[in-house]
Amino acid sequence: EAQVTQNPRYLITVTGKKLTVTCSQNMNHEYMSWYRQDPGLGLRQIYYSMNVEVTDKGDVPEGYKVSRKEKRNFPLILESPSPNQTSLYFCASRVGGGGQETQYFGPGTRLLVL
Amino acid sequence: QKEVEQNSGPLSVPEGAIASLNCTYSDRGSQSFFWYRQYSGKSPELIMSIYSNGDKEDGRFTAQLNKASQYVSLLIRDSQPSDSATYLCAVNIRGRSGGSNYKLTFGKGTLLTVNP
């Protein structure tokens, strides 16, 4: 089954404790991205990757890191989480090109930073 | 001007009615337009894509695109309570570097409630 998976699905942590949210896709997509979703602010892109070892900042990259060592995996790293990073996070992968890309989302990770 | 704008709603319709959801976008060069449905606490689910001016129908859903007016809409016929969700309009907008780098940009969504 074609899918995007994320782990963990729920996470409660404390300020400053490094964490990683994993993301994996089995569709051989080159493009992957991370979003956060907050009430009243909608979906905002954090980082994206156009291919292995190619990553770039999205709209709200502060406080986050990513890496893309393999095509299927795109982990999101919070080196020193803060309460304002409490949010619902979605990983996505994309197929197509030339402006006709279609994006598929993972199930989401709900993060609470105390 | 925001890149993708939607009425935030909530939009409330009775069961069996037509629900009409609207979206405008700022980039005249955009080529691809999508509607996602998102249930509370779940991930967005792609329900329609449209690339050409006019209407595209899929079951009870019809997407309408007017590039001249930079307007895209979603009609849901015979609305059901299970259609109650937030509907996100998404548009592929060219990135700052131009070229073939497109970013999928989302509106903030319209909350639809279908009353039995």
CSV table of C-alpha atoms in Angstrom, one decimal:
chain,number,residue,atom,x,y,z
A,1,GLU,CA,0.0,0.0,0.0
A,2,ALA,CA,1.3,3.4,-1.0
A,3,GLN,CA,1.7,5.5,2.1
A,4,VAL,CA,3.5,8.1,4.1
A,5,THR,CA,4.2,7.1,7.7
A,6,GLN,CA,5.2,9.2,10.7
A,7,ASN,CA,6.3,8.3,14.2
A,8,PRO,CA,5.5,8.9,16.9
A,9,ARG,CA,1.9,9.9,16.4
A,10,TYR,CA,1.7,11.6,19.8
A,11,LEU,CA,4.5,13.0,21.9
A,12,ILE,CA,4.7,14.9,25.1
A,13,THR,CA,8.1,16.3,26.0
A,14,VAL,CA,9.7,19.1,28.0
A,15,THR,CA,11.4,22.3,26.9
A,16,GLY,CA,15.0,21.7,25.7
A,17,LYS,CA,14.9,17.9,25.3
A,18,LYS,CA,15.9,17.0,21.7
A,19,LEU,CA,13.5,15.0,19.7
A,20,THR,CA,13.1,13.5,16.3
A,21,VAL,CA,9.9,12.8,14.4
A,22,THR,CA,10.5,10.2,11.6
A,23,CYS,CA,8.8,10.2,8.2
A,24,SER,CA,9.0,7.5,5.6
A,25,GLN,CA,7.3,7.0,2.2
A,26,ASN,CA,7.2,4.0,0.0
A,27,MET,CA,6.3,5.7,-3.3
A,28,ASN,CA,9.8,6.6,-4.4
A,29,HIS,CA,8.9,10.3,-4.4
A,30,GLU,CA,11.7,12.7,-4.7
A,31,TYR,CA,10.0,15.7,-3.0
A,32,MET,CA,9.1,15.5,0.6
A,33,SER,CA,8.1,18.2,3.1
A,34,TRP,CA,7.1,19.0,6.6
A,35,TYR,CA,4.2,21.2,7.7
A,36,ARG,CA,2.9,22.4,11.0
A,37,GLN,CA,-0.8,23.1,11.5
A,38,ASP,CA,-2.0,25.5,14.1
A,39,PRO,CA,-5.6,26.9,14.8
A,40,GLY,CA,-6.2,30.0,12.8
A,41,LEU,CA,-2.9,29.8,11.0
A,42,GLY,CA,-3.5,26.8,8.7
A,43,LEU,CA,-0.8,24.6,7.2
A,44,ARG,CA,2.6,26.2,7.1
A,45,GLN,CA,5.6,24.6,5.5
A,46,ILE,CA,8.6,24.1,7.7
A,47,TYR,CA,11.2,22.5,5.4
A,48,TYR,CA,11.2,20.7,2.1
A,49,SER,CA,13.5,18.4,0.2
A,50,MET,CA,13.6,18.1,-3.6
A,51,ASN,CA,15.9,15.0,-3.5
A,52,VAL,CA,18.5,13.2,-1.4
A,53,GLU,CA,20.9,15.6,0.3
A,54,VAL,CA,18.9,18.6,-1.1
A,55,THR,CA,16.9,20.5,1.6
A,56,ASP,CA,15.6,24.0,1.9
A,57,LYS,CA,13.7,26.2,4.3
A,58,GLY,CA,10.0,26.7,4.0
A,59,ASP,CA,8.0,29.4,5.6
A,60,VAL,CA,8.6,28.7,9.3
A,61,PRO,CA,12.0,26.9,9.6
A,62,GLU,CA,13.2,28.5,12.9
A,63,GLY,CA,13.9,25.9,15.6
A,64,TYR,CA,13.8,22.9,13.2
A,65,LYS,CA,16.3,20.8,11.3
A,66,VAL,CA,15.9,18.1,8.7
A,67,SER,CA,18.1,15.7,6.9
A,68,ARG,CA,17.6,13.6,3.7
A,69,LYS,CA,20.1,10.8,3.5
A,70,GLU,CA,17.9,8.4,1.7
A,71,LYS,CA,15.0,9.0,-0.7
A,72,ARG,CA,12.4,7.3,1.5
A,73,ASN,CA,13.1,9.1,4.9
A,74,PHE,CA,12.9,12.7,5.9
A,75,PRO,CA,13.2,13.1,9.7
A,76,LEU,CA,12.3,16.4,11.5
A,77,ILE,CA,14.6,17.3,14.3
A,78,LEU,CA,13.8,19.7,17.2
A,79,GLU,CA,17.1,20.2,18.9
A,80,SER,CA,15.8,22.3,21.8
A,81,PRO,CA,12.0,22.3,21.7
A,82,SER,CA,10.0,25.2,23.1
A,83,PRO,CA,6.3,25.5,24.0
A,84,ASN,CA,5.6,27.5,20.8
A,85,GLN,CA,6.5,24.4,18.9
A,86,THR,CA,3.5,22.6,20.3
A,87,SER,CA,1.5,21.8,17.2
A,88,LEU,CA,0.2,19.1,14.8
A,89,TYR,CA,2.9,18.1,12.4
A,90,PHE,CA,2.4,16.5,9.0
A,91,CYS,CA,5.0,15.0,6.7
A,92,ALA,CA,4.1,14.9,3.0
A,93,SER,CA,5.5,13.5,-0.2
A,94,ARG,CA,4.8,14.6,-3.7
A,95,VAL,CA,4.5,13.1,-7.2
A,96,GLY,CA,4.5,14.8,-10.6
A,97,GLY,CA,6.2,17.9,-11.9
A,98,GLY,CA,6.0,21.1,-13.9
A,99,GLY,CA,3.3,22.6,-11.6
A,100,GLN,CA,1.1,19.5,-11.6
A,101,GLU,CA,2.4,18.0,-8.5
A,102,THR,CA,0.1,16.1,-6.2
A,103,GLN,CA,0.9,15.8,-2.6
A,104,TYR,CA,0.1,13.1,-0.1
A,105,PHE,CA,0.2,13.5,3.7
A,106,GLY,CA,1.2,11.3,6.5
A,107,PRO,CA,-1.2,10.7,9.5
A,108,GLY,CA,0.2,13.5,11.6
A,109,THR,CA,2.2,13.8,14.9
A,110,ARG,CA,0.7,15.8,17.7
A,111,LEU,CA,3.4,17.3,19.8
A,112,LEU,CA,3.1,19.0,23.2
A,113,VAL,CA,6.1,20.8,24.6
A,114,LEU,CA,5.8,21.6,28.3
B,1,GLN,CA,-2.6,39.9,-0.6
B,2,LYS,CA,-2.5,36.5,0.8
B,3,GLU,CA,-1.5,33.8,-1.7
B,4,VAL,CA,-4.5,31.6,-1.2
B,5,GLU,CA,-7.7,32.9,0.5
B,6,GLN,CA,-10.8,31.1,1.6
B,7,ASN,CA,-13.8,32.1,3.5
B,8,SER,CA,-13.2,30.7,7.0
B,9,GLY,CA,-16.8,29.9,7.6
B,10,PRO,CA,-18.3,28.0,9.3
B,11,LEU,CA,-20.6,27.1,6.4
B,12,SER,CA,-23.7,25.3,7.5
B,13,VAL,CA,-26.0,23.5,5.1
B,14,PRO,CA,-28.9,21.1,5.5
B,15,GLU,CA,-28.5,17.5,4.5
B,16,GLY,CA,-29.2,17.0,0.8
B,17,ALA,CA,-28.4,20.6,-0.1
B,18,ILE,CA,-25.5,21.9,-2.3
B,19,ALA,CA,-22.5,23.2,-0.4
B,20,SER,CA,-20.4,25.8,-2.3
B,21,LEU,CA,-16.8,26.5,-1.2
B,22,ASN,CA,-14.7,29.2,-2.7
B,23,CYS,CA,-11.1,30.1,-3.1
B,24,THR,CA,-9.0,32.8,-4.7
B,25,TYR,CA,-5.3,32.9,-5.4
B,26,SER,CA,-2.7,35.5,-6.2
B,27,ASP,CA,-0.2,33.9,-8.6
B,28,ARG,CA,-1.5,34.1,-12.2
B,29,GLY,CA,1.1,31.6,-13.2
B,30,SER,CA,-0.4,28.8,-11.1
B,31,GLN,CA,-1.3,25.7,-13.0
B,32,SER,CA,-2.6,23.2,-10.5
B,33,PHE,CA,-5.4,23.5,-8.0
B,34,PHE,CA,-6.5,21.1,-5.3
B,35,TRP,CA,-9.2,20.5,-2.8
B,36,TYR,CA,-8.4,18.6,0.4
B,37,ARG,CA,-10.8,17.4,3.0
B,38,GLN,CA,-9.6,17.3,6.6
B,39,TYR,CA,-11.5,15.8,9.5
B,40,SER,CA,-10.7,17.1,12.9
B,41,GLY,CA,-7.3,15.8,14.1
B,42,LYS,CA,-6.7,13.9,10.9
B,43,SER,CA,-4.5,14.5,7.9
B,44,PRO,CA,-5.6,16.3,4.8
B,45,GLU,CA,-7.0,14.0,2.2
B,46,LEU,CA,-6.9,14.9,-1.5
B,47,ILE,CA,-10.4,14.8,-3.0
B,48,MET,CA,-10.2,16.8,-6.3
B,49,SER,CA,-7.5,18.3,-8.5
B,50,ILE,CA,-8.1,20.6,-11.5
B,51,TYR,CA,-5.7,22.0,-14.0
B,52,SER,CA,-7.9,23.5,-16.8
B,53,ASN,CA,-10.5,26.2,-16.9
B,54,GLY,CA,-14.1,24.9,-16.5
B,55,ASP,CA,-15.7,22.2,-14.4
B,56,LYS,CA,-14.5,18.8,-13.3
B,57,GLU,CA,-16.9,16.4,-11.8
B,58,ASP,CA,-16.2,13.3,-9.6
B,59,GLY,CA,-19.3,11.8,-8.0
B,60,ARG,CA,-21.0,14.4,-5.8
B,61,PHE,CA,-18.0,16.7,-6.1
B,62,THR,CA,-17.5,19.4,-8.8
B,63,ALA,CA,-14.4,21.6,-9.0
B,64,GLN,CA,-14.7,24.8,-11.0
B,65,LEU,CA,-11.7,26.8,-12.2
B,66,ASN,CA,-11.5,30.3,-13.7
B,67,LYS,CA,-7.9,31.3,-14.2
B,68,ALA,CA,-8.9,34.8,-15.5
B,69,SER,CA,-10.6,35.6,-12.3
B,70,GLN,CA,-8.0,33.5,-10.2
B,71,TYR,CA,-10.9,31.7,-8.6
B,72,VAL,CA,-11.5,28.0,-7.9
B,73,SER,CA,-14.5,26.5,-6.2
B,74,LEU,CA,-15.8,23.2,-5.0
B,75,LEU,CA,-19.5,22.2,-5.1
B,76,ILE,CA,-20.7,19.3,-3.0
B,77,ARG,CA,-24.1,18.0,-4.2
B,78,ASP,CA,-26.5,16.1,-2.0
B,79,SER,CA,-24.5,17.0,1.1
B,80,GLN,CA,-24.3,14.3,3.8
B,81,PRO,CA,-23.4,14.7,7.5
B,82,SER,CA,-20.2,12.7,6.7
B,83,ASP,CA,-19.1,15.6,4.5
B,84,SER,CA,-18.8,17.7,7.7
B,85,ALA,CA,-15.1,18.7,7.7
B,86,THR,CA,-12.7,21.4,6.9
B,87,TYR,CA,-12.0,21.9,3.2
B,88,LEU,CA,-8.6,23.2,2.2
B,89,CYS,CA,-7.9,24.8,-1.1
B,90,ALA,CA,-4.4,24.4,-2.3
B,91,VAL,CA,-2.6,26.0,-5.2
B,92,ASN,CA,0.8,25.3,-6.7
B,93,ILE,CA,2.5,28.6,-6.6
B,94,ARG,CA,6.0,29.3,-8.1
B,95,GLY,CA,8.7,29.5,-5.6
B,96,ARG,CA,10.9,32.5,-5.1
B,97,SER,CA,13.6,31.0,-7.3
B,98,GLY,CA,11.1,30.6,-10.1
B,99,GLY,CA,11.8,27.9,-12.7
B,100,SER,CA,10.1,24.6,-12.1
B,101,ASN,CA,10.1,25.0,-8.3
B,102,TYR,CA,6.4,25.0,-7.2
B,103,LYS,CA,5.2,25.1,-3.7
B,104,LEU,CA,1.8,23.8,-2.7
B,105,THR,CA,0.3,26.7,-0.8
B,106,PHE,CA,-2.8,26.2,1.3
B,107,GLY,CA,-5.6,28.4,2.3
B,108,LYS,CA,-6.7,28.3,5.9
B,109,GLY,CA,-9.7,26.2,5.2
B,110,THR,CA,-13.5,26.4,5.4
B,111,LEU,CA,-15.3,24.5,8.0
B,112,LEU,CA,-18.4,22.8,6.6
B,113,THR,CA,-21.2,21.5,8.8
B,114,VAL,CA,-24.0,19.4,7.2
B,115,ASN,CA,-27.0,19.2,9.5
B,116,PRO,CA,-29.2,16.1,9.4
